[in-house]
Tab-separated table of C-alpha atoms in Angstrom:
chain	number	residue	atom	x	y	z
A	1317	SER	CA	11.278	-26.953	-22.782
A	1318	GLN	CA	12.368	-23.574	-23.654
A	1319	GLN	CA	15.349	-21.577	-24.246
A	1320	GLY	CA	15.888	-19.174	-21.175
A	1321	GLU	CA	14.335	-21.086	-17.945
A	1322	GLU	CA	14.310	-19.598	-14.499
A	1323	ASP	CA	14.450	-21.270	-11.519
A	1324	PRO	CA	13.054	-21.424	-8.936
A	1325	GLN	CA	9.274	-20.282	-10.282
A	1326	ALA	CA	8.976	-18.440	-6.556
A	1327	LEU	CA	11.172	-17.278	-3.995
A	1328	SER	CA	10.139	-16.182	-0.791
A	1329	ILE	CA	12.753	-14.455	1.225
A	1330	GLN	CA	13.151	-12.028	4.696
A	1331	GLU	CA	14.338	-8.499	4.123
A	1332	GLY	CA	17.807	-8.166	4.219
A	1333	GLU	CA	18.493	-11.692	2.943
A	1334	ASN	CA	20.314	-12.499	-0.542
A	1335	ALA	CA	18.135	-13.863	-3.248
A	1336	THR	CA	19.467	-16.025	-5.968
A	1337	MET	CA	17.381	-16.559	-9.299
A	1338	ASN	CA	19.039	-18.924	-12.020
A	1339	CYS	CA	18.328	-18.968	-16.079
A	1340	SER	CA	19.435	-21.908	-17.967
A	1341	TYR	CA	19.464	-22.213	-21.680
A	1342	LYS	CA	19.978	-24.734	-24.533
A	1343	THR	CA	21.905	-22.813	-27.547
A	1344	SER	CA	24.760	-20.583	-27.640
A	1345	ILE	CA	23.897	-16.949	-27.040
A	1346	ASN	CA	25.156	-13.512	-27.993
A	1347	ASN	CA	24.133	-12.216	-24.664
A	1348	LEU	CA	21.819	-12.610	-21.685
A	1349	GLN	CA	19.854	-10.166	-20.250
A	1350	TRP	CA	17.789	-9.410	-17.052
A	1351	TYR	CA	14.790	-7.607	-16.258
A	1352	ARG	CA	12.278	-7.029	-13.641
A	1353	GLN	CA	8.360	-6.893	-13.532
A	1354	ASN	CA	6.343	-5.394	-10.916
A	1355	SER	CA	2.881	-6.464	-11.053
A	1356	GLY	CA	0.891	-5.294	-13.411
A	1357	ARG	CA	3.832	-2.916	-14.731
A	1358	GLY	CA	5.993	-2.998	-17.329
A	1359	LEU	CA	9.935	-4.730	-17.528
A	1360	VAL	CA	12.532	-2.849	-16.457
A	1361	HIS	CA	15.840	-3.696	-17.858
A	1362	LEU	CA	18.449	-4.390	-15.023
A	1363	ILE	CA	21.783	-5.556	-16.590
A	1364	LEU	CA	22.928	-7.013	-20.078
A	1365	ILE	CA	25.913	-9.688	-19.827
A	1366	ARG	CA	27.927	-10.515	-23.124
A	1367	SER	CA	28.984	-14.132	-24.061
A	1368	ASN	CA	32.825	-13.560	-23.437
A	1369	GLU	CA	32.170	-11.822	-20.061
A	1370	ARG	CA	31.622	-13.785	-16.738
A	1371	GLU	CA	30.458	-11.458	-14.036
A	1372	LYS	CA	29.004	-8.193	-13.940
A	1373	HIS	CA	27.639	-5.994	-11.109
A	1374	SER	CA	25.215	-2.985	-10.992
A	1375	GLY	CA	24.631	-1.821	-7.344
A	1376	ARG	CA	23.025	-4.606	-5.394
A	1377	LEU	CA	23.125	-6.731	-8.101
A	1378	ARG	CA	25.760	-9.504	-9.319
A	1379	VAL	CA	25.236	-11.590	-12.736
A	1380	THR	CA	27.003	-14.255	-13.358
A	1381	LEU	CA	27.521	-16.211	-16.544
A	1382	ASP	CA	28.384	-19.867	-17.580
A	1383	THR	CA	28.651	-20.514	-20.827
A	1384	SER	CA	29.870	-23.899	-20.519
A	1385	LYS	CA	26.739	-24.465	-18.280
A	1386	LYS	CA	24.618	-22.500	-20.180
A	1387	SER	CA	23.359	-20.900	-17.302
A	1388	SER	CA	23.367	-17.549	-15.423
A	1389	SER	CA	22.389	-16.616	-12.119
A	1390	LEU	CA	21.126	-13.217	-10.757
A	1391	LEU	CA	22.061	-12.536	-7.248
A	1392	ILE	CA	20.247	-9.604	-5.265
A	1393	THR	CA	22.103	-8.971	-1.802
A	1394	ALA	CA	20.628	-7.392	1.065
A	1395	SER	CA	17.164	-7.642	-0.316
A	1396	ARG	CA	14.177	-5.029	0.558
A	1397	ALA	CA	10.780	-5.236	0.279
A	1398	ALA	CA	10.775	-3.073	-2.719
A	1399	ASP	CA	12.770	-5.828	-4.824
A	1400	THR	CA	9.525	-7.976	-4.611
A	1401	ALA	CA	8.652	-8.426	-8.412
A	1402	SER	CA	9.093	-10.894	-11.326
A	1403	TYR	CA	12.654	-11.387	-12.729
A	1404	PHE	CA	12.900	-12.571	-16.101
A	1405	CYS	CA	16.201	-13.316	-18.442
A	1406	ALA	CA	16.341	-13.036	-21.892
A	1407	THR	CA	18.727	-15.004	-24.485
A	1408	ASP	CA	19.851	-13.061	-27.368
A	1409	ALA	CA	20.529	-16.296	-29.581
A	1410	GLY	CA	21.344	-17.193	-33.415
A	1411	ALA	CA	22.881	-15.054	-36.266
A	1412	GLY	CA	21.614	-12.920	-38.774
A	1413	ASN	CA	17.958	-12.957	-39.737
A	1414	ASN	CA	17.563	-15.975	-37.139
A	1415	ARG	CA	18.770	-13.938	-34.305
A	1416	LYS	CA	16.030	-13.377	-31.681
A	1417	LEU	CA	15.263	-12.499	-27.951
A	1418	ILE	CA	13.866	-15.317	-26.292
A	1419	TRP	CA	12.023	-14.631	-23.058
A	1420	GLY	CA	11.875	-16.953	-19.738
A	1421	LEU	CA	9.033	-17.868	-17.695
A	1422	GLY	CA	10.423	-15.728	-14.770
A	1423	THR	CA	11.295	-16.215	-10.778
A	1424	SER	CA	8.746	-14.450	-8.681
A	1425	LEU	CA	10.579	-12.943	-5.893
A	1426	ALA	CA	8.629	-11.931	-2.670
A	1427	VAL	CA	10.287	-9.994	0.194
A	1428	ASN	CA	8.702	-9.918	3.477
A	1429	PRO	CA	9.440	-6.915	5.811
B	605	ASP	CA	10.909	12.710	-19.193
B	606	GLY	CA	11.923	10.274	-22.134
B	607	GLY	CA	9.717	6.958	-22.098
B	608	ILE	CA	7.082	5.190	-23.570
B	609	THR	CA	3.485	5.601	-23.126
B	610	GLN	CA	0.898	2.919	-23.623
B	611	SER	CA	-2.698	3.805	-23.930
B	612	PRO	CA	-5.161	2.821	-22.803
B	613	LYS	CA	-4.039	0.787	-19.635
B	614	TYR	CA	-7.038	-1.249	-19.284
B	615	LEU	CA	-9.682	-1.924	-22.270
B	616	PHE	CA	-12.562	-4.186	-22.678
B	617	ARG	CA	-13.682	-5.547	-25.995
B	618	LYS	CA	-16.709	-7.469	-27.074
B	619	GLU	CA	-16.276	-10.286	-29.476
B	620	GLY	CA	-15.894	-9.609	-33.026
B	621	GLN	CA	-14.392	-5.890	-32.506
B	622	ASN	CA	-11.082	-4.488	-33.778
B	623	VAL	CA	-9.321	-2.643	-31.154
B	624	THR	CA	-6.125	-0.439	-31.146
B	625	LEU	CA	-3.577	-0.192	-28.540
B	626	SER	CA	-1.372	2.926	-28.893
B	627	CYS	CA	2.362	3.321	-28.410
B	628	GLU	CA	4.239	6.468	-28.277
B	629	GLN	CA	8.061	6.942	-27.305
B	630	ASN	CA	10.251	10.118	-27.224
B	631	LEU	CA	13.097	8.057	-26.969
B	632	ASN	CA	14.238	8.792	-30.627
B	633	HIS	CA	14.618	4.770	-30.751
B	634	ASP	CA	14.973	3.301	-34.479
B	635	ALA	CA	13.000	0.287	-33.510
B	636	MET	CA	9.903	-0.724	-31.626
B	637	TYR	CA	8.289	-3.583	-31.004
B	638	TRP	CA	5.029	-5.524	-29.652
B	639	TYR	CA	5.001	-8.204	-27.361
B	640	ARG	CA	2.286	-10.399	-25.615
B	641	GLN	CA	2.358	-11.535	-22.208
B	642	ASP	CA	-0.101	-14.258	-20.533
B	643	PRO	CA	0.201	-16.243	-17.254
B	644	GLY	CA	2.809	-18.646	-16.960
B	645	GLN	CA	4.305	-17.881	-20.402
B	646	GLY	CA	7.190	-15.791	-21.362
B	647	LEU	CA	6.849	-12.757	-23.877
B	648	ARG	CA	5.876	-13.461	-27.247
B	649	LEU	CA	6.783	-11.421	-30.318
B	650	ILE	CA	3.903	-10.017	-32.051
B	651	TYR	CA	5.185	-7.519	-34.887
B	652	TYR	CA	8.517	-5.361	-34.713
B	653	SER	CA	9.627	-2.262	-36.541
B	654	GLN	CA	13.108	-1.323	-37.422
B	655	ILE	CA	12.455	2.194	-39.175
B	656	VAL	CA	9.563	3.936	-40.511
B	657	ASN	CA	7.124	2.310	-43.019
B	658	ASP	CA	8.495	-0.921	-42.261
B	659	PHE	CA	7.512	-3.753	-40.007
B	660	GLN	CA	8.173	-7.423	-39.611
B	661	LYS	CA	5.863	-10.589	-38.242
B	662	GLY	CA	7.233	-11.678	-34.774
B	663	ASP	CA	6.379	-15.026	-33.616
B	664	ILE	CA	2.508	-15.115	-33.192
B	665	ALA	CA	1.214	-12.049	-35.713
B	666	GLU	CA	-1.903	-13.516	-36.770
B	667	GLY	CA	-4.698	-11.710	-35.948
B	668	TYR	CA	-2.958	-8.484	-35.488
B	669	SER	CA	-1.688	-5.740	-37.659
B	670	VAL	CA	0.564	-2.825	-36.925
B	671	SER	CA	1.610	0.367	-38.805
B	672	ARG	CA	4.910	2.862	-38.304
B	673	GLU	CA	3.932	6.150	-40.263
B	674	LYS	CA	5.849	7.830	-37.697
B	675	LYS	CA	9.167	6.974	-35.442
B	676	GLU	CA	7.869	7.664	-32.220
B	677	SER	CA	4.264	5.850	-33.030
B	678	PHE	CA	3.851	2.010	-33.401
B	679	PRO	CA	-0.225	1.423	-32.622
B	680	LEU	CA	-1.079	-2.400	-32.655
B	681	THR	CA	-4.512	-3.444	-33.847
B	682	VAL	CA	-6.426	-6.766	-32.502
B	683	THR	CA	-8.572	-7.836	-35.070
B	684	SER	CA	-11.545	-9.710	-34.658
B	685	ALA	CA	-9.500	-12.597	-36.299
B	686	GLN	CA	-7.480	-13.110	-33.300
B	687	LYS	CA	-8.970	-16.228	-31.228
B	688	ASN	CA	-7.628	-15.746	-28.174
B	689	PRO	CA	-7.116	-11.796	-27.578
B	690	THR	CA	-7.379	-11.228	-23.289
B	691	ALA	CA	-3.854	-10.424	-22.490
B	692	PHE	CA	-1.298	-8.281	-21.152
B	693	TYR	CA	0.426	-6.309	-23.984
B	694	LEU	CA	3.494	-4.449	-24.143
B	695	CYS	CA	5.231	-1.916	-26.283
B	696	ALA	CA	9.209	-1.620	-26.186
B	697	SER	CA	11.319	0.232	-28.342
B	698	SER	CA	15.452	0.188	-28.633
B	699	ILE	CA	18.190	1.720	-29.921
B	700	GLU	CA	19.743	-0.524	-32.417
B	701	ARG	CA	18.038	-1.203	-35.449
B	702	VAL	CA	19.555	-4.604	-35.586
B	703	PRO	CA	16.726	-7.340	-35.929
B	704	PRO	CA	15.176	-8.645	-34.080
B	705	ASN	CA	15.471	-6.977	-30.881
B	706	THR	CA	18.728	-8.207	-29.241
B	707	GLY	CA	19.699	-4.964	-27.381
B	708	GLU	CA	18.615	-3.457	-24.261
B	709	LEU	CA	14.687	-2.846	-24.184
B	710	PHE	CA	12.952	0.008	-22.632
B	711	PHE	CA	9.143	-1.071	-22.296
B	712	GLY	CA	5.681	1.214	-21.749
B	713	GLU	CA	3.548	0.243	-18.862
B	714	GLY	CA	1.415	-2.158	-20.643
B	715	SER	CA	-2.119	-2.228	-21.785
B	716	ARG	CA	-4.387	-5.041	-20.464
B	717	LEU	CA	-7.351	-6.351	-23.072
B	718	THR	CA	-10.075	-8.367	-21.762
B	719	VAL	CA	-12.580	-9.810	-24.130
B	720	LEU	CA	-15.788	-9.768	-22.703
């Protein structure tokens, strides 16, 4: 299995509900990033959380990081139809020339009006 | 507005032909990257460049080539040696030169290549 695995693979909720997506990884990380991708478009950076941080907020987004469990979660509160997209986590792992960004397979979120 | 421009958005190629995808940025970023995205898979790094006139292979460089003659431009050529080129190609940039791409990435809108 891959570093940076998101779950669930797909999530369907109603507008106004909260959406939670999880990302698990295998090796120690320097930081973890979350990105959003609308269908057929490029990715947009949402949040970067460093390995020494436990929680970060940005508007309706809340990201947590548990390095002991090697997992992160992305919470979108009061979801809107415009939040419909795929969400990817990317883990910055390794050191020196072996340091790299590893992408998960993404969670597809559908917010129904 | 500052950003990354990829062109063309859609491209069709016959087998055996080389095609070049354009990527231009006006963010004054040092580092630029090319990724490939296939359904059900995460992004995979093809090539990256930290500075003008220098670039490095990523995880799946075979069948691809790049150049970095100007800071703002990083074109990708998909050669006939690439056996399965149909995919969505994404160009990105970042401020840091730290290899290979560990800071916030700024992406273009992508180019979808289809081999007929």
